[in-house]
PDB file of C-alpha atoms in Angstrom:
ATOM      1  CA  UNK A 898     -46.452 -10.898  87.058  1.00  0.00           C
ATOM      2  CA  UNK A 899     -45.932  -7.505  85.923  1.00  0.00           C
ATOM      3  CA  UNK A 900     -45.980  -5.277  88.490  1.00  0.00           C
ATOM      4  CA  UNK A 901     -46.988  -2.170  86.271  1.00  0.00           C
ATOM      5  CA  UNK A 902     -50.487  -4.635  85.401  1.00  0.00           C
ATOM      6  CA  UNK A 903     -51.860  -3.374  88.740  1.00  0.00           C
ATOM      7  CA  UNK A 904     -50.196  -0.011  88.700  1.00  0.00           C
ATOM      8  CA  UNK A 905     -53.962   1.647  89.034  1.00  0.00           C
ATOM      9  CA  UNK A 906     -55.379  -0.918  91.419  1.00  0.00           C
ATOM     10  CA  UNK A 907     -52.366  -0.002  93.789  1.00  0.00           C
ATOM     11  CA  UNK A 908     -52.190   3.142  92.914  1.00  0.00           C
ATOM     12  CA  UNK A 909     -49.377   5.877  94.102  1.00  0.00           C
ATOM     13  CA  UNK A 910     -48.398   4.469  97.856  1.00  0.00           C
ATOM     14  CA  UNK A 911     -49.139   0.528  96.740  1.00  0.00           C
ATOM     15  CA  UNK A 912     -46.400   1.423  93.723  1.00  0.00           C
ATOM     16  CA  UNK A 913     -44.155   3.067  96.030  1.00  0.00           C
ATOM     17  CA  UNK A 914     -44.547   0.381  98.405  1.00  0.00           C
ATOM     18  CA  UNK A 915     -43.937  -2.529  95.784  1.00  0.00           C
ATOM     19  CA  UNK A 916     -40.643  -0.804  94.509  1.00  0.00           C
ATOM     20  CA  UNK A 917     -39.496  -0.745  98.325  1.00  0.00           C
ATOM     21  CA  UNK A 918     -39.670  -4.922  97.872  1.00  0.00           C
ATOM     22  CA  UNK A 919     -38.926  -5.837  94.506  1.00  0.00           C
ATOM     23  CA  UNK A 920     -35.595  -3.472  95.490  1.00  0.00           C
ATOM     24  CA  UNK A 921     -35.365  -5.272  98.606  1.00  0.00           C
ATOM     25  CA  UNK A 922     -35.951  -8.514  96.916  1.00  0.00           C
ATOM     26  CA  UNK A 923     -33.263  -8.502  94.518  1.00  0.00           C
ATOM     27  CA  UNK A 924     -30.604  -7.239  96.538  1.00  0.00           C
ATOM     28  CA  UNK A 925     -31.288 -10.551  98.475  1.00  0.00           C
ATOM     29  CA  UNK A 926     -31.041 -12.674  96.016  1.00  0.00           C
ATOM     30  CA  UNK A 927     -29.828 -10.557  92.208  1.00  0.00           C
ATOM     31  CA  UNK A 928     -29.507 -13.380  90.149  1.00  0.00           C
ATOM     32  CA  UNK A 929     -32.769 -14.638  90.571  1.00  0.00           C
ATOM     33  CA  UNK A 930     -34.707 -14.836  87.753  1.00  0.00           C
ATOM     34  CA  UNK A 931     -38.221 -13.428  89.143  1.00  0.00           C
ATOM     35  CA  UNK A 932     -35.759 -11.066  91.135  1.00  0.00           C
ATOM     36  CA  UNK A 933     -34.474  -9.742  88.125  1.00  0.00           C
ATOM     37  CA  UNK A 934     -37.198  -9.432  85.718  1.00  0.00           C
ATOM     38  CA  UNK A 935     -39.047  -7.633  88.251  1.00  0.00           C
ATOM     39  CA  UNK A 936     -35.890  -4.604  88.451  1.00  0.00           C
ATOM     40  CA  UNK A 937     -35.738  -4.461  85.674  1.00  0.00           C
ATOM     41  CA  UNK A 938     -39.861  -3.309  84.431  1.00  0.00           C
ATOM     42  CA  UNK A 939     -39.323  -1.227  87.980  1.00  0.00           C
ATOM     43  CA  UNK A 940     -36.036   0.905  86.126  1.00  0.00           C
ATOM     44  CA  UNK A 941     -37.245   0.578  82.536  1.00  0.00           C
ATOM     45  CA  UNK A 942     -41.302   1.688  82.505  1.00  0.00           C
ATOM     46  CA  UNK A 943     -40.784   5.313  80.795  1.00  0.00           C
ATOM     47  CA  UNK A 944     -37.518   4.676  79.471  1.00  0.00           C
ATOM     48  CA  UNK A 945     -35.457   4.173  83.202  1.00  0.00           C
ATOM     49  CA  UNK A 946     -32.062   5.324  83.904  1.00  0.00           C
ATOM     50  CA  UNK A 947     -29.567   2.800  82.470  1.00  0.00           C
ATOM     51  CA  UNK A 948     -27.021   3.648  85.522  1.00  0.00           C
ATOM     52  CA  UNK A 949     -29.548   2.571  87.344  1.00  0.00           C
ATOM     53  CA  UNK A 950     -30.492  -0.123  85.286  1.00  0.00           C
ATOM     54  CA  UNK A 951     -26.452  -2.036  84.293  1.00  0.00           C
ATOM     55  CA  UNK A 952     -25.926  -3.151  87.701  1.00  0.00           C
ATOM     56  CA  UNK A 953     -28.800  -5.013  87.508  1.00  0.00           C
ATOM     57  CA  UNK A 954     -28.025  -6.754  84.778  1.00  0.00           C
ATOM     58  CA  UNK A 955     -24.427  -6.872  85.633  1.00  0.00           C
ATOM     59  CA  UNK A 956     -25.472  -8.619  88.836  1.00  0.00           C
ATOM     60  CA  UNK A 957     -26.117 -11.917  87.371  1.00  0.00           C
ATOM     61  CA  UNK A 958     -23.144 -12.422  84.087  1.00  0.00           C
ATOM     62  CA  UNK A 959     -24.087 -14.871  81.250  1.00  0.00           C
ATOM     63  CA  UNK A 960     -21.077 -17.263  80.897  1.00  0.00           C
ATOM     64  CA  UNK A 961     -21.361 -16.786  77.027  1.00  0.00           C
ATOM     65  CA  UNK A 962     -20.959 -13.289  77.486  1.00  0.00           C
ATOM     66  CA  UNK A 963     -24.807 -12.020  76.425  1.00  0.00           C
ATOM     67  CA  UNK A 964     -25.516 -10.562  79.596  1.00  0.00           C
ATOM     68  CA  UNK A 965     -22.380  -7.946  78.351  1.00  0.00           C
ATOM     69  CA  UNK A 966     -24.014  -7.100  75.626  1.00  0.00           C
ATOM     70  CA  UNK A 967     -27.343  -6.551  76.491  1.00  0.00           C
ATOM     71  CA  UNK A 968     -25.547  -4.226  78.423  1.00  0.00           C
ATOM     72  CA  UNK A 969     -24.018  -2.619  75.187  1.00  0.00           C
ATOM     73  CA  UNK A 970     -27.006  -2.388  73.656  1.00  0.00           C
ATOM     74  CA  UNK A 971     -28.527  -0.261  76.644  1.00  0.00           C
ATOM     75  CA  UNK A 972     -25.358   1.970  76.166  1.00  0.00           C
ATOM     76  CA  UNK A 973     -25.535   2.343  72.905  1.00  0.00           C
ATOM     77  CA  UNK A 974     -29.222   3.272  72.995  1.00  0.00           C
ATOM     78  CA  UNK A 975     -28.839   5.847  74.649  1.00  0.00           C
ATOM     79  CA  UNK A 976     -25.645   7.788  72.334  1.00  0.00           C
ATOM     80  CA  UNK A 977     -23.012   5.941  74.851  1.00  0.00           C
ATOM     81  CA  UNK A 978     -20.793   3.899  72.231  1.00  0.00           C
ATOM     82  CA  UNK A 979     -17.860   4.346  73.941  1.00  0.00           C
ATOM     83  CA  UNK A 980     -18.712   2.794  77.049  1.00  0.00           C
ATOM     84  CA  UNK A 981     -21.322   0.048  75.392  1.00  0.00           C
ATOM     85  CA  UNK A 982     -17.789  -1.375  73.418  1.00  0.00           C
ATOM     86  CA  UNK A 983     -16.076  -1.756  76.414  1.00  0.00           C
ATOM     87  CA  UNK A 984     -18.732  -3.612  77.975  1.00  0.00           C
ATOM     88  CA  UNK A 985     -19.026  -6.045  74.513  1.00  0.00           C
ATOM     89  CA  UNK A 986     -15.240  -6.349  74.624  1.00  0.00           C
ATOM     90  CA  UNK A 987     -15.201  -7.534  78.657  1.00  0.00           C
ATOM     91  CA  UNK A 988     -17.527 -10.177  77.315  1.00  0.00           C
ATOM     92  CA  UNK A 989     -15.637 -11.570  74.717  1.00  0.00           C
ATOM     93  CA  UNK A 990     -12.543 -11.504  77.107  1.00  0.00           C
ATOM     94  CA  UNK A 991     -13.962 -12.415  80.039  1.00  0.00           C
ATOM     95  CA  UNK A 992     -16.887 -15.642  77.968  1.00  0.00           C
ATOM     96  CA  UNK A 993     -16.019 -18.762  79.545  1.00  0.00           C
ATOM     97  CA  UNK A 994     -14.261 -21.539  77.185  1.00  0.00           C
ATOM     98  CA  UNK A 995     -17.270 -24.070  77.366  1.00  0.00           C
ATOM     99  CA  UNK A 996     -20.280 -21.417  76.310  1.00  0.00           C
ATOM    100  CA  UNK A 997     -18.972 -18.903  74.495  1.00  0.00           C
ATOM    101  CA  UNK A 998     -18.607 -16.025  73.241  1.00  0.00           C
ATOM    102  CA  UNK A 999     -22.187 -15.557  72.337  1.00  0.00           C
ATOM    103  CA  UNK A1000     -21.920 -15.395  68.768  1.00  0.00           C
ATOM    104  CA  UNK A1001     -24.184 -12.233  68.546  1.00  0.00           C
ATOM    105  CA  UNK A1002     -22.315 -10.762  70.994  1.00  0.00           C
ATOM    106  CA  UNK A1003     -18.727 -11.855  68.359  1.00  0.00           C
ATOM    107  CA  UNK A1004     -20.544  -9.556  66.087  1.00  0.00           C
ATOM    108  CA  UNK A1005     -21.502  -6.902  67.652  1.00  0.00           C
ATOM    109  CA  UNK A1006     -18.074  -5.965  68.319  1.00  0.00           C
ATOM    110  CA  UNK A1007     -17.001  -6.899  64.955  1.00  0.00           C
ATOM    111  CA  UNK A1008     -19.054  -4.710  63.150  1.00  0.00           C
ATOM    112  CA  UNK A1009     -18.271  -1.853  65.609  1.00  0.00           C
ATOM    113  CA  UNK A1010     -14.884  -2.543  65.068  1.00  0.00           C
ATOM    114  CA  UNK A1011     -15.274  -2.675  60.890  1.00  0.00           C
ATOM    115  CA  UNK A1012     -17.129   0.993  61.357  1.00  0.00           C
ATOM    116  CA  UNK A1013     -14.443   2.306  63.101  1.00  0.00           C
ATOM    117  CA  UNK A1014     -11.826   1.439  60.218  1.00  0.00           C
ATOM    118  CA  UNK A1015     -10.796  -1.377  62.977  1.00  0.00           C
ATOM    119  CA  UNK A1016     -10.434  -4.083  60.360  1.00  0.00           C
ATOM    120  CA  UNK A1017      -7.471  -5.982  61.353  1.00  0.00           C
ATOM    121  CA  UNK A1018      -8.878  -5.871  64.921  1.00  0.00           C
ATOM    122  CA  UNK A1019     -11.866  -7.717  64.063  1.00  0.00           C
ATOM    123  CA  UNK A1020      -9.390 -11.018  62.527  1.00  0.00           C
ATOM    124  CA  UNK A1021      -8.428 -12.119  65.852  1.00  0.00           C
ATOM    125  CA  UNK A1022     -11.749 -12.613  66.908  1.00  0.00           C
ATOM    126  CA  UNK A1023     -13.067 -14.325  63.796  1.00  0.00           C
ATOM    127  CA  UNK A1024      -9.463 -17.004  64.762  1.00  0.00           C
ATOM    128  CA  UNK A1025      -9.832 -17.266  68.419  1.00  0.00           C
ATOM    129  CA  UNK A1026     -13.756 -18.302  67.026  1.00  0.00           C
ATOM    130  CA  UNK A1027     -12.664 -20.527  64.651  1.00  0.00           C
ATOM    131  CA  UNK A1028     -10.420 -22.039  67.475  1.00  0.00           C
ATOM    132  CA  UNK A1029     -13.257 -22.242  70.127  1.00  0.00           C
ATOM    133  CA  UNK A1030     -16.162 -23.822  67.845  1.00  0.00           C
ATOM    134  CA  UNK A1031     -14.788 -24.869  64.281  1.00  0.00           C
ATOM    135  CA  UNK A1032     -17.437 -24.869  61.820  1.00  0.00           C
ATOM    136  CA  UNK A1033     -18.088 -23.534  57.684  1.00  0.00           C
ATOM    137  CA  UNK A1034     -20.229 -20.382  58.380  1.00  0.00           C
ATOM    138  CA  UNK A1035     -17.207 -19.466  61.156  1.00  0.00           C
ATOM    139  CA  UNK A1036     -14.096 -20.092  58.672  1.00  0.00           C
ATOM    140  CA  UNK A1037     -16.704 -17.851  56.259  1.00  0.00           C
ATOM    141  CA  UNK A1038     -16.539 -15.397  59.173  1.00  0.00           C
ATOM    142  CA  UNK A1039     -12.735 -15.062  59.325  1.00  0.00           C
ATOM    143  CA  UNK A1040     -12.626 -15.839  55.635  1.00  0.00           C
ATOM    144  CA  UNK A1041     -14.632 -12.400  54.862  1.00  0.00           C
ATOM    145  CA  UNK A1042     -12.533 -10.737  57.969  1.00  0.00           C
ATOM    146  CA  UNK A1043      -9.312 -11.125  56.856  1.00  0.00           C
ATOM    147  CA  UNK A1044      -9.453 -10.410  53.382  1.00  0.00           C
ATOM    148  CA  UNK A1045     -11.158  -6.975  54.352  1.00  0.00           C
ATOM    149  CA  UNK A1046      -7.746  -6.463  56.399  1.00  0.00           C
ATOM    150  CA  UNK A1047      -5.629  -8.122  53.002  1.00  0.00           C
ATOM    151  CA  UNK A1048      -4.210 -10.463  55.480  1.00  0.00           C
ATOM    152  CA  UNK A1049      -6.254 -14.164  54.514  1.00  0.00           C
ATOM    153  CA  UNK A1050      -3.187 -14.929  51.810  1.00  0.00           C
ATOM    154  CA  UNK A1051      -0.807 -17.272  53.534  1.00  0.00           C
ATOM    155  CA  UNK A1052      -0.655 -17.781  56.984  1.00  0.00           C
ATOM    156  CA  UNK A1053      -3.823 -16.808  57.939  1.00  0.00           C
ATOM    157  CA  UNK A1054      -5.619 -18.919  55.969  1.00  0.00           C
ATOM    158  CA  UNK A1055      -3.184 -22.144  56.291  1.00  0.00           C
ATOM    159  CA  UNK A1056      -3.322 -21.410  60.140  1.00  0.00           C
ATOM    160  CA  UNK A1057      -7.484 -21.725  59.729  1.00  0.00           C
ATOM    161  CA  UNK A1058      -7.189 -24.934  57.134  1.00  0.00           C
ATOM    162  CA  UNK A1059      -5.494 -26.261  60.381  1.00  0.00           C
ATOM    163  CA  UNK A1060      -8.059 -26.013  62.973  1.00  0.00           C
ATOM    164  CA  UNK A1061     -10.277 -27.489  60.719  1.00  0.00           C
ATOM    165  CA  UNK A1062      -7.941 -30.627  59.969  1.00  0.00           C
ATOM    166  CA  UNK A1063      -7.608 -31.338  63.849  1.00  0.00           C
ATOM    167  CA  UNK A1064     -11.238 -30.396  64.679  1.00  0.00           C
ATOM    168  CA  UNK A1065     -11.689 -33.403  61.825  1.00  0.00           C
ATOM    169  CA  UNK A1066     -12.019 -36.447  63.710  1.00  0.00           C
ATOM    170  CA  UNK A1067     -14.199 -39.769  62.085  1.00  0.00           C
ATOM    171  CA  UNK A1068     -16.248 -41.860  64.335  1.00  0.00           C
ATOM    172  CA  UNK A1069     -15.650 -45.523  64.087  1.00  0.00           C
ATOM    173  CA  UNK A1070     -13.507 -44.381  60.977  1.00  0.00           C
ATOM    174  CA  UNK A1071     -16.706 -43.063  58.993  1.00  0.00           C
ATOM    175  CA  UNK A1072     -17.038 -39.789  57.908  1.00  0.00           C
ATOM    176  CA  UNK A1073     -21.005 -39.211  58.775  1.00  0.00           C
ATOM    177  CA  UNK A1074     -21.412 -35.247  58.055  1.00  0.00           C
ATOM    178  CA  UNK A1075     -18.215 -34.720  56.280  1.00  0.00           C
ATOM    179  CA  UNK A1076     -15.166 -33.248  57.146  1.00  0.00           C
ATOM    180  CA  UNK A1077     -14.521 -29.073  57.968  1.00  0.00           C
ATOM    181  CA  UNK A1078     -11.715 -28.884  55.921  1.00  0.00           C
ATOM    182  CA  UNK A1079     -12.667 -30.975  53.082  1.00  0.00           C
ATOM    183  CA  UNK A1080     -15.768 -28.636  52.796  1.00  0.00           C
ATOM    184  CA  UNK A1081     -13.922 -25.301  53.772  1.00  0.00           C
ATOM    185  CA  UNK A1082     -11.427 -26.190  50.141  1.00  0.00           C
ATOM    186  CA  UNK A1083     -14.243 -26.558  48.448  1.00  0.00           C
ATOM    187  CA  UNK A1084     -15.797 -23.334  49.731  1.00  0.00           C
ATOM    188  CA  UNK A1085     -12.201 -21.585  48.940  1.00  0.00           C
ATOM    189  CA  UNK A1086     -12.533 -23.043  45.509  1.00  0.00           C
ATOM    190  CA  UNK A1087      -9.810 -24.838  46.000  1.00  0.00           C
ATOM    191  CA  UNK A1088     -10.683 -28.032  44.432  1.00  0.00           C
ATOM    192  CA  UNK A1089      -6.747 -29.601  43.863  1.00  0.00           C
ATOM    193  CA  UNK A1090      -6.498 -29.495  47.769  1.00  0.00           C
ATOM    194  CA  UNK A1091     -10.106 -30.571  48.058  1.00  0.00           C
ATOM    195  CA  UNK A1092      -9.376 -33.391  46.536  1.00  0.00           C
ATOM    196  CA  UNK A1093      -5.931 -34.106  48.251  1.00  0.00           C
ATOM    197  CA  UNK A1094      -7.693 -33.994  51.533  1.00  0.00           C
ATOM    198  CA  UNK A1095     -10.544 -36.184  50.591  1.00  0.00           C
ATOM    199  CA  UNK A1096      -7.718 -38.450  49.175  1.00  0.00           C
ATOM    200  CA  UNK A1097      -6.567 -38.410  52.769  1.00  0.00           C
ATOM    201  CA  UNK A1098      -9.798 -39.630  54.074  1.00  0.00           C
ATOM    202  CA  UNK A1099     -10.817 -36.728  55.141  1.00  0.00           C
ATOM    203  CA  UNK A1100     -14.008 -36.926  53.066  1.00  0.00           C
ATOM    204  CA  UNK A1101     -17.469 -38.832  53.306  1.00  0.00           C
ATOM    205  CA  UNK A1102     -19.597 -39.964  50.831  1.00  0.00           C
ATOM    206  CA  UNK A1103     -21.216 -36.587  50.224  1.00  0.00           C
ATOM    207  CA  UNK A1104     -18.605 -35.016  49.495  1.00  0.00           C
ATOM    208  CA  UNK A1105     -16.347 -36.820  47.135  1.00  0.00           C
ATOM    209  CA  UNK A1106     -19.803 -36.406  44.855  1.00  0.00           C
ATOM    210  CA  UNK A1107     -19.736 -33.091  45.583  1.00  0.00           C
ATOM    211  CA  UNK A1108     -15.987 -32.868  44.367  1.00  0.00           C
ATOM    212  CA  UNK A1109     -16.729 -35.026  41.622  1.00  0.00           C
ATOM    213  CA  UNK A1110     -19.280 -32.741  40.451  1.00  0.00           C
ATOM    214  CA  UNK A1111     -17.155 -29.870  40.692  1.00  0.00           C
ATOM    215  CA  UNK A1112     -14.023 -31.483  38.467  1.00  0.00           C
ATOM    216  CA  UNK A1113     -16.498 -33.326  35.776  1.00  0.00           C
ATOM    217  CA  UNK A1114     -15.772 -31.280  33.120  1.00  0.00           C
ATOM    218  CA  UNK A1115     -11.582 -30.412  33.199  1.00  0.00           C
ATOM    219  CA  UNK A1116     -10.860 -34.224  35.002  1.00  0.00           C
ATOM    220  CA  UNK A1117     -13.484 -37.077  33.764  1.00  0.00           C
ATOM    221  CA  UNK A1118     -11.182 -39.248  34.243  1.00  0.00           C
ATOM    222  CA  UNK A1119     -11.127 -38.706  37.893  1.00  0.00           C
ATOM    223  CA  UNK A1120     -14.954 -37.667  38.598  1.00  0.00           C
ATOM    224  CA  UNK A1121     -15.385 -41.595  36.827  1.00  0.00           C
ATOM    225  CA  UNK A1122     -13.740 -43.287  39.554  1.00  0.00           C
ATOM    226  CA  UNK A1123     -15.460 -41.700  41.921  1.00  0.00           C
ATOM    227  CA  UNK A1124     -19.107 -42.344  40.167  1.00  0.00           C
ATOM    228  CA  UNK A1125     -18.133 -45.874  39.579  1.00  0.00           C
ATOM    229  CA  UNK A1126     -17.242 -46.016  43.416  1.00  0.00           C
ATOM    230  CA  UNK A1127     -20.665 -45.417  44.663  1.00  0.00           C
ATOM    231  CA  UNK A1128     -22.193 -47.542  41.869  1.00  0.00           C
ATOM    232  CA  UNK A1129     -21.071 -50.920  43.088  1.00  0.00           C
ATOM    233  CA  UNK A1130     -22.969 -50.807  46.338  1.00  0.00           C
ATOM    234  CA  UNK A1131     -26.101 -50.084  45.508  1.00  0.00           C
ATOM    235  CA  UNK A1132     -26.404 -53.222  42.916  1.00  0.00           C
ATOM    236  CA  UNK A1133     -27.080 -54.865  46.577  1.00  0.00           C
ATOM    237  CA  UNK A1134     -29.610 -53.033  47.389  1.00  0.00           C
ATOM    238  CA  UNK A1135     -33.167 -52.077  46.643  1.00  0.00           C
ATOM    239  CA  UNK A1136     -35.967 -49.569  46.804  1.00  0.00           C
ATOM    240  CA  UNK A1137     -37.016 -46.565  44.942  1.00  0.00           C
ATOM    241  CA  UNK A1138     -34.427 -44.177  46.649  1.00  0.00           C
ATOM    242  CA  UNK A1139     -32.138 -46.787  45.522  1.00  0.00           C
ATOM    243  CA  UNK A1140     -33.225 -46.585  42.053  1.00  0.00           C
ATOM    244  CA  UNK A1141     -33.095 -42.738  41.661  1.00  0.00           C
ATOM    245  CA  UNK A1142     -29.383 -43.024  42.555  1.00  0.00           C
ATOM    246  CA  UNK A1143     -27.916 -45.194  40.761  1.00  0.00           C
ATOM    247  CA  UNK A1144     -29.780 -43.401  38.032  1.00  0.00           C
ATOM    248  CA  UNK A1145     -28.587 -40.202  38.636  1.00  0.00           C
ATOM    249  CA  UNK A1146     -24.960 -41.936  39.069  1.00  0.00           C
ATOM    250  CA  UNK A1147     -24.685 -43.568  35.482  1.00  0.00           C
ATOM    251  CA  UNK A1148     -25.940 -39.918  33.671  1.00  0.00           C
ATOM    252  CA  UNK A1149     -23.112 -38.553  35.775  1.00  0.00           C
ATOM    253  CA  UNK A1150     -20.346 -41.285  34.773  1.00  0.00           C
ATOM    254  CA  UNK A1151     -21.813 -41.140  31.171  1.00  0.00           C
ATOM    255  CA  UNK A1152     -21.412 -37.544  30.502  1.00  0.00           C
ATOM    256  CA  UNK A1153     -17.761 -38.382  31.503  1.00  0.00           C
ATOM    257  CA  UNK A1154     -17.235 -40.857  29.344  1.00  0.00           C
ATOM    258  CA  UNK A1155     -18.840 -38.706  26.707  1.00  0.00           C
ATOM    259  CA  UNK A1156     -15.739 -35.763  27.823  1.00  0.00           C
ATOM    260  CA  UNK A1157     -13.551 -38.601  27.436  1.00  0.00           C
ATOM    261  CA  UNK A1158     -14.775 -39.536  24.277  1.00  0.00           C
ATOM    262  CA  UNK A1159     -15.376 -43.155  25.169  1.00  0.00           C
ATOM    263  CA  UNK A1160     -19.122 -43.832  25.010  1.00  0.00           C
ATOM    264  CA  UNK A1161     -18.705 -47.449  23.644  1.00  0.00           C
ATOM    265  CA  UNK A1162     -17.482 -48.273  27.328  1.00  0.00           C
ATOM    266  CA  UNK A1163     -20.195 -47.319  29.331  1.00  0.00           C
ATOM    267  CA  UNK A1164     -22.448 -49.016  26.727  1.00  0.00           C
ATOM    268  CA  UNK A1165     -21.035 -52.119  27.667  1.00  0.00           C
ATOM    269  CA  UNK A1166     -20.831 -51.402  31.472  1.00  0.00           C
ATOM    270  CA  UNK A1167     -24.280 -50.104  31.262  1.00  0.00           C
ATOM    271  CA  UNK A1168     -25.095 -53.246  29.777  1.00  0.00           C
ATOM    272  CA  UNK A1169     -23.645 -55.808  32.093  1.00  0.00           C
ATOM    273  CA  UNK A1170     -25.592 -53.314  34.535  1.00  0.00           C
ATOM    274  CA  UNK A1171     -28.991 -53.746  33.577  1.00  0.00           C
ATOM    275  CA  UNK A1172     -27.899 -57.947  33.034  1.00  0.00           C
ATOM    276  CA  UNK A1173     -26.493 -58.209  36.572  1.00  0.00           C
ATOM    277  CA  UNK A1174     -29.653 -56.846  38.215  1.00  0.00           C
ATOM    278  CA  UNK A1175     -32.503 -57.054  35.704  1.00  0.00           C
ATOM    279  CA  UNK A1176     -34.509 -59.319  38.134  1.00  0.00           C
ATOM    280  CA  UNK A1177     -35.298 -55.187  39.542  1.00  0.00           C
ATOM    281  CA  UNK A1178     -38.557 -54.231  37.522  1.00  0.00           C
ATOM    282  CA  UNK A1179     -38.175 -50.955  39.465  1.00  0.00           C
ATOM    283  CA  UNK A1180     -34.889 -50.231  38.933  1.00  0.00           C
ATOM    284  CA  UNK A1181     -34.752 -51.105  34.606  1.00  0.00           C
ATOM    285  CA  UNK A1182     -38.150 -48.790  34.528  1.00  0.00           C
ATOM    286  CA  UNK A1183     -36.185 -45.571  35.843  1.00  0.00           C
ATOM    287  CA  UNK A1184     -33.654 -46.601  33.798  1.00  0.00           C
ATOM    288  CA  UNK A1185     -35.781 -46.615  30.900  1.00  0.00           C
ATOM    289  CA  UNK A1186     -36.862 -43.210  32.252  1.00  0.00           C
ATOM    290  CA  UNK A1187     -33.990 -41.966  32.507  1.00  0.00           C
ATOM    291  CA  UNK A1188     -32.819 -42.700  28.869  1.00  0.00           C
ATOM    292  CA  UNK A1189     -30.227 -45.581  30.412  1.00  0.00           C
TER     293      UNK A1189
END
């Protein structure tokens, strides 16, 4: 319930007594959700004192630092930016490894460091987050921060890639959603390194094909080996999606042969494939539709 929905019915004497009960309940159980909610409403019906509100939040700090962020925003809203940043920084320090830090809290601190031209201070925060929760988005944030601080190329990037490499753990010897390492290298447009990582076993089918598409114009022979590799298992499958996928891969393979000047070789391959798959009428129709 929201106490202030009943203010008219209770009148001033009733509200005074209600406030007393809320404060007593919160002091008895400062971590209780209902008690905390009522205390917040009690203190902020008309923009109450932030000094009274901070202890209410501080009595039950979330392990990921989100409550620290709530306090920081309350303080910043009343013009106490320095105290707000102190609370946010404290949230980063006190966040438990299994829970935090909260992404919004990280963003809050990094944005304020950037506004104060403390670009170098943003980098370790982004670096720590990558180590705690590696993902492509976190890697991109670290790259942006490090470049702004002129500290990306060299050890910072190398260290970040090592984190992603260490985080790459295939399940049952197979990649089910690719590795962060290959995605990051492709995002960096470092296709040579991405290809090498894929060759070392860090890529799934999606990533291999994405790499082939990216290198096709400059290295058509390498791209062609990828397309042909993934066409072969499709020979044993059926279904509209399989036939459409095979046609797409064949078109990519044909593009490679055109760049290489070996279109006759592709024609021979395609003739053999069609002969082998001729009983699949829908596949033949799909290939015809794509001019294959």
